[in-house]
């Protein structure tokens, strides 16, 4: 089911009381001095939010955790109790709007679901807070630009929490690649991670009694829960999540932009895939391939959500690629693997390592690493935007790539394996990835000739307007901006 159909059905069946809107002002909220402790709050304390809490706890001389916020009081109480054991007395909020009125809060970390990232960031900027927001920074392209505008208008430091730019070893390897490996000729990203079924509901899912479902829903339609589990499984439904391409993908796609030093988005994109191995309430692909034209450089993102069933150590489907006439072998082990390679004329880069064109390790960089929250606090204390390793603009530009691939997929139609085979031949390097896609399904007991394969149209994108142009653009541009539910609405002018 396409996202907008899903949302319309949800609106028709939704009900619930709306909380009053809050208009935040722009209070004087100076950046703390070098010897002052920053008052930090974490909004969304499950999963990734816990990592933000733990990071701030490791900076006692610079940070004091003054508040936690979550719409579900059960995990909120658990995390508050942990802090109390450590002698940290933090305030408790269920509504982030109340937290944003707290003058003890200087910075907020946003670990909420994707569809909340943009609105929470805009509200925080309007309330005078600095922001560290999780990936992907936005649920749609329009939101990302509004986040940039809010950061600039209210002069707030907003960091996209993309971990790798804090890794000095990767930074050193990228510098080496740029100086020594010559022109990039091809880039490949893989995201092979087993994702289990989220189950099939026989009716609305259960809302925990400790959760304020109105606050949890926020900007999206307040509908009966369309899955069994309220938490985390929202990743695998379009109206709340962004598939694996917008879950783990932002890390590698940001590394790609960083390594290539790109400030624009790819000009062309096409995607295919499907949801295989089980029938459940998820409606995003668990197996997806995206091909990008990045200023003439072919870039392929390859996501597979099924595990190996063969007992073979090496993951299937990517045993080698041909670069400058030579085959390069890339072994990797286990059922979870995320990586990126940029192949150049004189070798290739991957993470903190450099290889020659025969796959022989040339150099591995091993330098001290600091986390993104450390960099964020450093920037807040210095007051310098350039101290942010990943400013919100970088986060927005990288998120565009995830959205581009998902929009092509969502604009797609079911096709046959034979038709897909004909299509992929027109795109450099895509045929070899298609063969891996086909083999992967067969090795998991799935006959791709009998399964639904969705093939998106080739879309062209204008980076200046941040809109799709040409064929299929009318359909594609419908996905640039989400519908929003009052009062949880991002204003046109932030």
Coordinates of C-alpha atoms in Angstrom, one line a residue:
X1 CA 0.0 0.0 0.0
X2 CA 1.4 3.4 -1.0
X3 CA 2.1 5.9 1.8
X4 CA -0.5 8.4 0.9
X5 CA -3.3 5.8 0.5
X6 CA -2.3 4.5 4.0
X7 CA -2.4 8.0 5.5
X8 CA -5.8 8.9 4.0
X9 CA -7.3 5.7 5.4
X10 CA -5.8 6.5 8.7
X11 CA -7.3 10.0 8.7
X12 CA -10.7 8.6 7.9
X13 CA -10.6 6.3 11.0
X14 CA -8.7 8.6 13.4
X15 CA -10.0 10.2 16.5
X16 CA -8.7 11.8 19.6
X17 CA -8.3 15.1 21.4
X18 CA -5.7 17.6 20.2
X19 CA -3.4 19.4 22.7
X20 CA -3.4 23.2 22.5
X21 CA -0.7 24.7 20.2
X22 CA 2.3 26.4 21.7
X23 CA 4.0 29.4 20.2
X24 CA 7.6 29.6 21.3
X25 CA 9.4 32.9 21.5
X26 CA 13.1 33.5 21.0
X27 CA 14.4 34.2 24.5
X28 CA 17.9 35.3 25.0
X29 CA 19.8 32.1 25.5
X30 CA 23.5 32.7 25.3
X31 CA 25.9 29.9 24.6
X32 CA 27.7 28.8 27.8
X33 CA 31.2 29.8 28.5
X34 CA 34.2 27.5 28.5
X35 CA 34.0 26.9 32.3
X36 CA 30.2 26.4 32.6
X37 CA 28.3 23.2 32.5
X38 CA 25.7 22.7 29.8
X39 CA 22.2 21.7 30.8
X40 CA 21.2 18.8 28.6
X41 CA 17.9 17.1 28.0
X42 CA 17.2 13.9 26.0
X43 CA 13.8 13.6 24.2
X44 CA 13.0 10.0 23.5
X45 CA 14.8 7.7 25.9
X46 CA 14.3 4.3 24.3
X47 CA 17.0 2.7 22.1
X48 CA 19.2 5.5 20.6
X49 CA 18.1 7.9 23.3
X50 CA 19.9 5.8 25.8
X51 CA 23.2 6.2 23.9
X52 CA 22.8 10.0 24.2
X53 CA 22.2 9.8 27.9
X54 CA 25.2 7.6 28.4
X55 CA 27.4 10.0 26.3
X56 CA 26.4 13.0 28.3
X57 CA 27.1 11.1 31.5
X58 CA 30.7 10.7 30.3
X59 CA 31.2 14.4 30.2
X60 CA 30.5 15.5 33.9
X61 CA 32.8 18.5 33.7
X62 CA 31.0 19.9 30.7
X63 CA 27.4 18.6 30.9
X64 CA 24.7 18.0 33.5
X65 CA 21.7 16.1 32.5
X66 CA 18.8 18.2 33.7
X67 CA 15.8 16.5 32.1
X68 CA 14.5 13.5 30.3
X69 CA 11.3 13.4 28.2
X70 CA 9.3 10.6 26.6
X71 CA 5.6 10.2 25.8
X72 CA 5.7 6.8 27.4
X73 CA 6.3 7.1 31.2
X74 CA 7.5 3.5 31.6
X75 CA 10.9 3.8 29.8
X76 CA 11.1 7.3 31.1
X77 CA 10.8 6.1 34.7
X78 CA 13.4 3.4 34.1
X79 CA 16.0 5.9 32.7
X80 CA 15.3 8.4 35.5
X81 CA 15.9 5.7 38.1
X82 CA 19.3 4.9 36.5
X83 CA 20.3 8.5 36.7
X84 CA 19.2 8.7 40.3
X85 CA 21.5 5.7 41.1
X86 CA 24.4 7.7 39.6
X87 CA 23.5 10.7 41.7
X88 CA 21.9 12.7 38.8
X89 CA 18.6 14.3 39.6
X90 CA 16.8 15.0 36.4
X91 CA 13.4 16.4 35.8
X92 CA 10.7 14.4 34.1
X93 CA 8.5 15.5 31.2
X94 CA 6.0 13.6 29.0
X95 CA 5.3 16.6 26.7
X96 CA 8.4 18.0 24.9
X97 CA 6.7 21.4 24.7
X98 CA 6.8 21.7 28.5
X99 CA 10.4 20.7 28.5
X100 CA 11.3 23.3 25.9
X101 CA 9.9 26.0 28.3
X102 CA 12.5 24.9 31.0
X103 CA 15.2 27.5 31.2
X104 CA 17.6 25.0 32.8
X105 CA 17.8 23.2 29.4
X106 CA 20.4 24.6 27.1
X107 CA 20.6 21.7 24.6
X108 CA 18.4 18.8 23.6
X109 CA 19.1 15.5 22.0
X110 CA 16.3 14.2 19.8
X111 CA 15.9 10.4 19.8
X112 CA 12.3 10.3 18.7
X113 CA 10.8 8.5 15.7
X114 CA 11.8 9.9 12.3
X115 CA 8.5 11.7 11.7
X116 CA 9.1 13.8 14.9
X117 CA 12.7 14.9 14.1
X118 CA 11.9 18.0 12.1
X119 CA 9.1 19.5 14.2
X120 CA 11.0 18.8 17.5
X121 CA 14.1 20.5 16.0
X122 CA 12.1 23.6 14.8
X123 CA 10.3 24.0 18.1
X124 CA 13.6 23.6 20.0
X125 CA 15.3 26.3 17.9
X126 CA 12.3 28.6 18.5
X127 CA 12.7 28.0 22.2
X128 CA 16.3 29.0 22.1
X129 CA 17.8 25.5 22.5
X130 CA 20.7 24.0 20.6
X131 CA 19.9 20.6 19.1
X132 CA 21.5 17.2 18.4
X133 CA 19.1 15.3 16.2
X134 CA 19.2 11.7 15.2
X135 CA 19.3 10.3 11.7
X136 CA 17.7 10.6 9.3
X137 CA 17.2 14.2 10.2
X138 CA 13.9 14.4 8.4
X139 CA 11.0 12.2 7.3
X140 CA 10.7 14.0 4.0
X141 CA 12.8 16.4 1.9
X142 CA 10.8 19.6 2.7
X143 CA 11.3 19.1 6.4
X144 CA 15.1 19.0 6.1
X145 CA 15.2 22.5 4.5
X146 CA 12.9 23.9 7.3
X147 CA 15.3 22.6 9.9
X148 CA 18.2 24.4 8.2
X149 CA 16.1 27.6 8.0
X150 CA 15.2 27.4 11.7
X151 CA 18.8 26.8 12.8
X152 CA 19.9 29.9 10.8
X153 CA 17.0 32.2 11.8
X154 CA 17.3 31.5 15.5
X155 CA 21.1 31.3 15.4
X156 CA 21.0 27.8 17.0
X157 CA 23.7 25.1 16.6
X158 CA 22.0 22.0 15.2
X159 CA 23.9 18.9 14.7
X160 CA 22.9 15.9 12.6
X161 CA 23.9 12.9 14.7
X162 CA 25.8 11.0 12.0
X163 CA 28.5 9.2 13.9
X164 CA 31.1 8.7 11.3
X165 CA 32.2 12.3 10.8
X166 CA 33.4 12.2 14.4
X167 CA 35.8 9.3 13.4
X168 CA 39.2 10.8 12.8
X169 CA 40.5 7.6 11.4
X170 CA 37.9 7.7 8.6
X171 CA 38.7 11.4 8.1
X172 CA 42.3 10.6 7.6
X173 CA 41.5 7.8 5.1
X174 CA 39.3 10.1 3.1
X175 CA 42.1 12.7 2.9
X176 CA 44.5 9.9 1.7
X177 CA 42.0 8.8 -1.0
X178 CA 41.5 12.3 -2.3
X179 CA 45.2 12.9 -2.5
X180 CA 46.5 9.6 -3.8
X181 CA 43.9 7.4 -5.5
X182 CA 43.0 9.5 -8.5
X183 CA 39.5 9.9 -9.9
X184 CA 36.6 8.0 -8.4
X185 CA 34.9 5.6 -10.9
X186 CA 32.3 3.8 -8.9
X187 CA 30.8 3.6 -5.4
X188 CA 29.1 0.8 -3.7
X189 CA 27.1 0.6 -0.4
X190 CA 25.8 -2.5 1.2
X191 CA 23.5 -2.9 4.1
X192 CA 23.0 -6.6 4.9
X193 CA 21.2 -7.0 8.1
X194 CA 18.5 -9.5 9.1
X195 CA 15.2 -7.9 9.9
X196 CA 12.5 -10.1 11.4
X197 CA 8.8 -9.9 10.6
X198 CA 6.9 -7.4 12.7
X199 CA 3.9 -9.7 12.7
X200 CA 0.4 -9.4 11.3
X201 CA -2.4 -7.8 13.4
X202 CA -5.9 -9.1 13.5
X203 CA -7.0 -5.7 14.6
X204 CA -5.5 -2.5 16.0
X205 CA -2.3 -3.0 18.0
X206 CA -2.1 -2.4 21.7
X207 CA -1.2 1.0 23.0
X208 CA 0.7 0.7 26.4
X209 CA -1.4 2.4 29.1
X210 CA 1.7 4.3 30.1
X211 CA 1.9 6.0 26.7
X212 CA 0.2 9.3 25.6
X213 CA -0.7 8.1 22.1
X214 CA -1.6 11.7 21.0
X215 CA 1.9 12.8 21.8
X216 CA 3.4 9.7 20.3
X217 CA 1.5 10.3 17.0
X218 CA 2.3 14.0 16.9
X219 CA 2.5 15.2 13.3
X220 CA 1.0 12.0 11.8
X221 CA -2.7 11.0 11.7
X222 CA -3.9 9.7 15.1
X223 CA -5.2 6.3 13.9
X224 CA -5.6 2.9 15.4
X225 CA -2.2 1.4 15.8
X226 CA -1.5 -0.4 12.4
X227 CA 1.0 -2.9 13.9
X228 CA 1.5 -5.1 16.9
X229 CA 4.3 -3.2 18.6
X230 CA 4.1 0.6 19.2
X231 CA 7.9 1.1 19.5
X232 CA 10.7 0.6 17.0
X233 CA 8.6 -1.3 14.4
X234 CA 7.4 2.1 13.1
X235 CA 10.6 2.0 11.0
X236 CA 8.9 -0.5 8.7
X237 CA 5.8 1.5 7.8
X238 CA 6.0 4.4 5.3
X239 CA 3.9 7.0 7.3
X240 CA 6.3 6.8 10.2
X241 CA 9.6 5.4 9.0
X242 CA 11.9 5.4 5.9
X243 CA 12.8 1.8 5.4
X244 CA 16.4 0.6 5.9
X245 CA 17.5 3.2 3.3
X246 CA 16.5 5.8 5.9
X247 CA 17.5 3.8 8.9
X248 CA 21.1 2.6 8.6
X249 CA 21.5 4.0 5.1
X250 CA 22.0 7.7 6.2
X251 CA 25.3 6.8 7.8
X252 CA 26.8 5.4 4.6
X253 CA 25.2 7.9 2.3
X254 CA 26.6 10.7 4.5
X255 CA 30.0 9.1 4.3
X256 CA 29.6 9.0 0.5
X257 CA 28.9 12.8 0.3
X258 CA 31.7 13.5 2.7
X259 CA 34.3 11.5 0.8
X260 CA 33.2 12.8 -2.6
X261 CA 33.0 16.4 -1.2
X262 CA 29.5 16.9 -2.7
X263 CA 27.2 19.7 -1.8
X264 CA 24.6 18.7 -4.3
X265 CA 22.3 15.7 -4.6
X266 CA 22.5 13.0 -7.3
X267 CA 20.8 14.1 -10.5
X268 CA 19.2 10.7 -11.4
X269 CA 17.9 7.9 -9.3
X270 CA 16.1 4.6 -9.8
X271 CA 15.1 1.9 -7.3
X272 CA 13.7 -1.7 -7.2
X273 CA 13.0 -4.3 -4.6
X274 CA 10.2 -5.7 -2.4
X275 CA 9.3 -7.1 0.9
X276 CA 10.2 -10.8 1.0
X277 CA 10.3 -13.8 3.3
X278 CA 7.2 -13.1 5.3
X279 CA 3.8 -11.4 5.2
X280 CA 3.3 -8.8 7.9
X281 CA 2.2 -5.3 8.6
X282 CA 5.3 -3.7 7.2
X283 CA 4.9 -2.0 3.9
X284 CA 8.5 -0.8 3.2
X285 CA 10.9 -3.0 1.3
X286 CA 13.2 -5.3 3.2
X287 CA 15.3 -5.8 0.1
X288 CA 16.0 -2.8 -2.0
X289 CA 18.5 -1.6 -4.6
X290 CA 19.0 2.1 -5.5
X291 CA 21.1 3.4 -8.4
X292 CA 22.3 7.0 -8.3
X293 CA 23.9 9.2 -11.0
X294 CA 26.2 11.4 -8.9
X295 CA 27.7 13.8 -11.5
X296 CA 28.5 10.9 -13.8
X297 CA 29.7 8.6 -11.0
X298 CA 27.5 5.5 -10.6
X299 CA 26.6 4.8 -6.9
X300 CA 24.7 1.7 -5.9
X301 CA 23.0 1.2 -2.5
X302 CA 22.1 -2.5 -1.8
X303 CA 20.0 -3.4 1.2
X304 CA 19.0 -7.0 2.1
X305 CA 17.0 -7.8 5.1
X306 CA 17.0 -11.6 4.9
X307 CA 19.7 -13.7 6.6
X308 CA 21.9 -16.4 5.1
X309 CA 20.4 -20.0 5.1
X310 CA 23.3 -21.7 3.4
X311 CA 25.9 -21.9 6.1
X312 CA 28.4 -20.0 3.9
X313 CA 30.6 -17.6 5.7
X314 CA 30.7 -15.0 2.9
X315 CA 27.6 -13.0 2.3
X316 CA 26.2 -13.8 -1.1
X317 CA 25.8 -11.6 -4.1
X318 CA 28.9 -9.4 -3.8
X319 CA 32.0 -11.6 -4.3
X320 CA 33.8 -9.1 -6.4
X321 CA 33.6 -6.2 -8.8
X322 CA 35.7 -5.2 -11.8
X323 CA 37.6 -2.0 -11.4
X324 CA 40.0 -0.8 -14.1
X325 CA 40.0 -4.3 -15.6
X326 CA 40.8 -6.2 -12.4
X327 CA 38.5 -8.2 -10.1
X328 CA 38.6 -7.1 -6.5
X329 CA 37.4 -9.5 -3.8
X330 CA 35.6 -8.2 -0.7
X331 CA 34.9 -10.9 1.8
X332 CA 32.7 -10.1 4.8
X333 CA 31.3 -12.4 7.4
X334 CA 28.1 -13.0 9.3
X335 CA 24.5 -11.9 8.9
X336 CA 25.0 -8.2 9.6
X337 CA 27.2 -6.0 7.4
X338 CA 27.1 -2.4 6.5
X339 CA 29.9 -0.8 4.4
X340 CA 30.8 1.5 1.7
X341 CA 33.5 1.4 -1.0
X342 CA 34.6 4.1 -3.4
X343 CA 36.7 2.7 -6.2
X344 CA 39.2 5.0 -7.8
X345 CA 41.7 4.8 -10.6
X346 CA 44.5 3.8 -8.3
X347 CA 42.8 1.8 -5.6
X348 CA 39.8 2.1 -3.3
X349 CA 38.7 3.5 0.0
X350 CA 36.5 1.8 2.6
X351 CA 36.0 3.3 6.1
X352 CA 39.4 3.8 7.7
X353 CA 41.3 1.6 5.2
X354 CA 42.9 2.1 1.7
X355 CA 43.4 -0.8 -0.7
X356 CA 45.1 -1.2 -4.1
X357 CA 43.1 -2.5 -7.1
X358 CA 44.1 -6.1 -6.3
X359 CA 42.4 -5.8 -2.9
X360 CA 45.6 -5.6 -1.0
X361 CA 45.5 -3.4 2.1
X362 CA 47.7 -0.4 1.6
X363 CA 47.1 1.6 4.7
X364 CA 44.9 1.4 7.8
X365 CA 44.3 4.5 9.9
X366 CA 43.8 4.0 13.6
X367 CA 43.4 7.3 15.4
X368 CA 41.7 8.3 18.6
X369 CA 37.9 8.6 18.2
X370 CA 35.4 10.8 19.9
X371 CA 31.7 10.6 19.8
X372 CA 29.2 13.0 18.1
X373 CA 27.8 14.3 21.4
X374 CA 31.3 15.3 22.5
X375 CA 31.7 17.3 19.3
X376 CA 28.2 18.8 19.7
X377 CA 29.0 20.1 23.3
X378 CA 32.4 21.4 22.2
X379 CA 30.6 23.5 19.5
X380 CA 28.0 24.7 21.9
X381 CA 30.7 25.9 24.3
X382 CA 32.8 27.6 21.5
X383 CA 29.7 29.1 19.8
X384 CA 31.3 28.2 16.5
X385 CA 29.2 26.6 13.8
X386 CA 32.3 25.3 12.1
X387 CA 33.0 23.2 15.2
X388 CA 30.0 21.0 14.4
X389 CA 31.3 18.0 12.6
X390 CA 27.9 17.5 10.9
X391 CA 25.9 20.7 10.7
X392 CA 22.2 20.3 10.0
X393 CA 22.7 21.4 6.4
X394 CA 25.0 18.4 5.9
X395 CA 22.4 16.1 7.6
X396 CA 19.7 17.5 5.3
X397 CA 21.7 17.1 2.1
X398 CA 22.6 13.5 3.0
X399 CA 19.0 12.6 4.0
X400 CA 17.9 13.7 0.5
X401 CA 19.6 10.6 -0.9
X402 CA 17.6 8.3 1.3
X403 CA 14.4 10.1 0.3
X404 CA 15.3 10.1 -3.4
X405 CA 15.6 6.3 -3.4
X406 CA 12.5 5.7 -1.4
X407 CA 10.4 8.1 -3.6
X408 CA 11.5 6.2 -6.8
X409 CA 10.4 3.0 -5.1
X410 CA 7.1 4.4 -3.9
X411 CA 6.3 5.7 -7.4
X412 CA 7.0 2.3 -8.8
X413 CA 4.9 -0.5 -10.2
X414 CA 5.1 -4.3 -10.0
X415 CA 7.2 -5.8 -12.7
X416 CA 8.4 -9.2 -13.8
X417 CA 11.9 -10.5 -13.3
X418 CA 12.5 -10.5 -17.1
X419 CA 11.4 -6.9 -17.4
X420 CA 13.6 -5.9 -14.5
X421 CA 16.5 -7.7 -16.1
X422 CA 16.1 -5.7 -19.3
X423 CA 15.9 -2.4 -17.3
X424 CA 19.0 -2.8 -15.2
X425 CA 21.2 -3.3 -18.3
X426 CA 20.8 0.4 -19.1
X427 CA 22.5 1.5 -15.9
X428 CA 26.3 1.2 -15.3
X429 CA 27.2 -1.5 -12.7
X430 CA 23.6 -2.2 -11.9
X431 CA 23.4 -5.6 -13.7
X432 CA 25.9 -7.2 -11.4
X433 CA 24.0 -6.0 -8.3
X434 CA 20.8 -7.3 -9.8
X435 CA 22.4 -10.7 -10.2
X436 CA 23.2 -10.6 -6.5
X437 CA 19.7 -9.5 -5.6
X438 CA 18.3 -12.5 -7.5
X439 CA 20.8 -14.9 -6.0
X440 CA 20.1 -13.6 -2.5
X441 CA 16.4 -14.4 -2.8
X442 CA 17.0 -17.9 -4.2
X443 CA 19.4 -18.7 -1.4
X444 CA 16.6 -17.8 1.1
X445 CA 14.2 -20.1 -0.6
X446 CA 12.4 -17.4 -2.6
X447 CA 11.8 -17.7 -6.3
X448 CA 12.1 -14.1 -7.6
X449 CA 10.1 -15.1 -10.8
X450 CA 7.1 -15.7 -8.6
X451 CA 7.4 -12.8 -6.2
X452 CA 6.2 -9.2 -6.5
X453 CA 9.1 -7.0 -7.6
X454 CA 8.5 -3.2 -7.6
X455 CA 10.5 -1.2 -10.1
X456 CA 10.5 2.6 -9.6
X457 CA 10.8 5.0 -12.5
X458 CA 14.0 6.9 -13.2
X459 CA 13.6 10.3 -11.6
X460 CA 15.6 13.4 -12.2
X461 CA 16.3 15.9 -9.4
X462 CA 17.2 19.5 -9.3
X463 CA 19.4 20.3 -6.3
X464 CA 18.7 24.1 -6.4
X465 CA 14.9 23.8 -6.1
X466 CA 15.1 20.5 -4.3
X467 CA 12.4 19.2 -6.5
X468 CA 12.0 16.4 -9.1
X469 CA 11.8 17.5 -12.8
X470 CA 10.9 15.9 -16.0
X471 CA 9.1 12.5 -16.5
X472 CA 7.2 11.3 -13.4
X473 CA 8.0 14.5 -11.5
X474 CA 4.3 15.3 -10.8
X475 CA 3.9 12.0 -8.9
X476 CA 7.3 12.1 -7.3
X477 CA 6.9 15.7 -5.9
X478 CA 3.9 14.6 -4.0
X479 CA 6.3 12.9 -1.6
X480 CA 8.4 15.9 -0.9
X481 CA 6.2 17.1 2.0
X482 CA 4.2 15.1 4.5
X483 CA 0.7 16.0 5.6
X484 CA 0.6 17.2 9.2
X485 CA -1.9 17.0 12.0
X486 CA -2.8 20.1 14.0
X487 CA -1.3 21.4 16.2
X488 CA 1.8 19.4 15.3
X489 CA 2.6 21.4 12.1
X490 CA 5.8 22.8 10.8
X491 CA 5.1 26.3 9.6
X492 CA 5.9 27.3 6.1
X493 CA 7.9 30.2 7.6
X494 CA 9.8 29.0 10.6

